[in-house]
Steps between C-alpha positions, in 0.01 A plus 500: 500500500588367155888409445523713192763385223636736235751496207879657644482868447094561555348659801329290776257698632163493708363779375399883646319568811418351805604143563348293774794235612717850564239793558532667838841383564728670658829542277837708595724543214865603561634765221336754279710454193248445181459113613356617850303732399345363238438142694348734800282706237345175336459295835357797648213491234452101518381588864838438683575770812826576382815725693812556348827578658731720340837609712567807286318829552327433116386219260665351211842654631684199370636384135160474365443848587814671409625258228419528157205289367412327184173341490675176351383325179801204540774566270744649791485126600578320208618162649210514782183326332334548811545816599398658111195276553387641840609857371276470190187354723517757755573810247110600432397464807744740676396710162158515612567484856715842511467708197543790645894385624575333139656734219576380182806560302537682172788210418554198761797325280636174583899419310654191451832591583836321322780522783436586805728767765830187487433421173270185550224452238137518701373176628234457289534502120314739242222255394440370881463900584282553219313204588433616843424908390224337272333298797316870516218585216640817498841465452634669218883432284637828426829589385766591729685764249157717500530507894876560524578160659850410403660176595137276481410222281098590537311755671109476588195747592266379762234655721641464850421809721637637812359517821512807698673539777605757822247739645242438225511126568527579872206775495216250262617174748428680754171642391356126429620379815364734708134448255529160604542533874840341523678586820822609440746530815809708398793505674432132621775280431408116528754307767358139440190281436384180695246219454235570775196291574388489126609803419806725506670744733680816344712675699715844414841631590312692747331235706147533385264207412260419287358162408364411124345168345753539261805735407641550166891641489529736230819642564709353201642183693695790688347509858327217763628246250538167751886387539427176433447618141855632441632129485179318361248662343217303447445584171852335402616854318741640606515872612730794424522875553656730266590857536349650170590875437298730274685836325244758423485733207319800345353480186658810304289465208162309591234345265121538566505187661811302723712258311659183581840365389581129619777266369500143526563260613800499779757788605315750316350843552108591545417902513096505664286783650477613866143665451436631842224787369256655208784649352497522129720410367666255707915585570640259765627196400677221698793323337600138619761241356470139529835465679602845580265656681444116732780600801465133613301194559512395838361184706446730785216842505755641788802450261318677212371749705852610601563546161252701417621700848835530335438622184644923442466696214866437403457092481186581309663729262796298387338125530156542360426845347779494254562185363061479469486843319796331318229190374181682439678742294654234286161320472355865410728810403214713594509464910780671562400879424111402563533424840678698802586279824335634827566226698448157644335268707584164686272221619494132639276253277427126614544265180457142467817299363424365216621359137232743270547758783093431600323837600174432573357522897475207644234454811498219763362459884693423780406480875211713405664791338439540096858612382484666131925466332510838303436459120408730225212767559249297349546239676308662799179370311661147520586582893109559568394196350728275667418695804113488524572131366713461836265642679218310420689222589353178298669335238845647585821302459707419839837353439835582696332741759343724257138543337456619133249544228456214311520642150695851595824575416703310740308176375583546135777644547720259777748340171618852390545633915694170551777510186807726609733640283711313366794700347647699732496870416264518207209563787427784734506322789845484477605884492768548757550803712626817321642679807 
């Protein structure tokens, strides 16, 4: 196979259907979140036998089933060059991949916020935020007054959708997989995977095995992750899990279409759509704050996990609902009597630790299992390439124990994995424990 080389940001791909160096192989993927599903749809059609484990009772169960979604354009990620890039190159082809899960806003606004929730200014200025809004043909200026936005030095219109999510998202993945002859094993949590004779042994919590050329973990660097990797991971980033919490509203008075309200760039607020039906018009929103709503940022998934375990009503009620109500209604007067609080919802995300706070997946090999780091939901189309590249099995990259695409995103995108923060508090990653 041809090493193929592209410009950071653009998709490496081998095209649709069948491919001969990875047709009739026999593939187990481990989690049905959107990146295992999707990676077992598409390998399924390029001729691969594919089986994917899921230890729940449904698919997409996790935080890119329950979470809200933007389809993202790049400005969320102002200081990330690589992660707007791979957003932008993988936007139209999730667009034509899924129509019938993407719904498009009435108003998707990004704000460039002044001060921030302890007074800080954001970390990017006005003209680098503007800058980075305009990287999109369709961005448009528009002035904050007209919106309601108070407390912004620019405000700007851009067509970024969300994706659905729930038991709409649930009900259509499940449709295509079961079109495309997947094998989907519920219930069937994964113990551990070993190299065997050229290929690899999977084995679950409840002593069945099955043997695959190759696996691919899908699971959100959460589960059957080797614990060699907790103190060196060979992609020299370093790993983190943070206990995000969402607080979900009702829509009192709802356009036509859903509406997005996100502040940037730092301890701000962002108010998005949870569209889990055909409902029209849309009314639940989640609301999220940029330090608020993060309980922690820990080294360990067991420590976060136990926070998430922890979390009550009460802690939720006095730590995060009111002083985020607090911010989005002094960004925009008009939240507080649109929107009526129903309730919230807690999850465990793996993030890498970086200086521009990187969010793009990032896919390598190791000891013959394809491990996919979470990114943003259009990264999936970045996942398959990288994965069928993998696969295939010329041309790859081997350095440090691991294999990797030549030109995907880990290749182009090693510098910005490998430069930590380097102030102390102005980055996620370092969000201590609430409770």
């Amino acid at each position: 196979m041809q090493q193929i080389q592209r410009p950071f940001g653009k998709s490496l791909r081998l095209g649709p259907g069948k491919h001969p160096n990875i047709q009739r192989m026999q593939i187990g993927i481990i989690g049905s979140g959107w990146t295992g599903c999707h990676l077992s749809l598409e390998l399924a059609k390029a001729g691969c036998q594919v089986t994917l484990f899921e230890k729940g009772n449904a698919i997409s169960s996790g935080v890119s089933g329950e979470f809200g979604i933007r389809l993202h354009r790049g400005p969320h990620y102002p200081r990330s060059e690589g992660t707007r890039q791979n957003a932008r190159a993988c936007f139209g082809r999730f667009r034509e991949a899924y129509p019938e899960l993407v719904v498009d806003h009435e108003e998707a606004i990004y704000a460039h916020g002044v001060s921030d929730a302890l007074g800080q200014p954001s970390k990017v200025s006005t003209a680098a935020f503007r800058a980075v809004c305009y990287e999109n043909a369709q961005c448009e200026e528009v002035d904050p007054k007209t919106l309601g936005l108070n407390d912004v030095s620019a405000a700007f219109k851009l067509d970024e959708p969300s994706v659905v999510i729930g038991s709409k998202l649930r009900a259509a993945l499940a449709h295509r997989l079961l079109s495309s002859f997947v094998n989907v094993r519920f219930g069937c949590a994964v113990n551990s995977t070993t190299q065997d004779n050229g290929g690899v042994l999977l084995r679950t919590v409840a002593g069945a095995s099955f043997r695959f050329d190759k696996v691919v973990n899908a699971t959100g660097f959460q589960s059957v992750i080797p614990k060699a990797f907790a103190k060196n991971l060979p992609i020299h980033a370093e790993v983190y899990y943070q206990v995000i919490l969402g607080l979900h509203y009702l829509d009192l008075h709802p356009s036509e279409k859903p509406i997005s309200r996100i502040i940037m760039d730092g301890w701000f607020p962002c108010l998005m759509p949870l569209i889990t039906d055909d409902q029209r018009p849309q009314t639940d929103y989640v609301l999220t704050h940029g330090s608020h709503s993060i309980m922690a940022s820990c080294q360990r998934l067991e420590d976060a996990e136990e926070q998430v375990g922890s979390l009550t009503d009460e802690v939720v009620e006095s730590v995060v609902r009111i002083p985020t109500e607090q911010e989005m209604s002094r960004f925009w007067p008009p939240f507080g009597e649109r929107f009526k609080y129903v309730g919230w919802k807690g999850a465990v995300q793996a993030k890498l630790k970086t200086e521009s706070e990187f969010r793009s997946s990032v896919t390598f090999e190791h000891d013959g299992v394809i491990y996919v780091f979470p990114g943003k939901i259009s990264n999936v189309f970045d996942a398959e390439d990288e994965t069928k590249f993998l696969l295939a099995g010329v041309g790859c990259i081997e350095q440090n124990g691991i294999r990797y695409a030549p030109s995907g995103v880990l290749a182009n995108a090693t510098r910005e994995l490998q430069t930590r923060p380097r102030v102390v508090g102005a980055n996620t990653s370092d969000l201590k424990a609430k409770l």
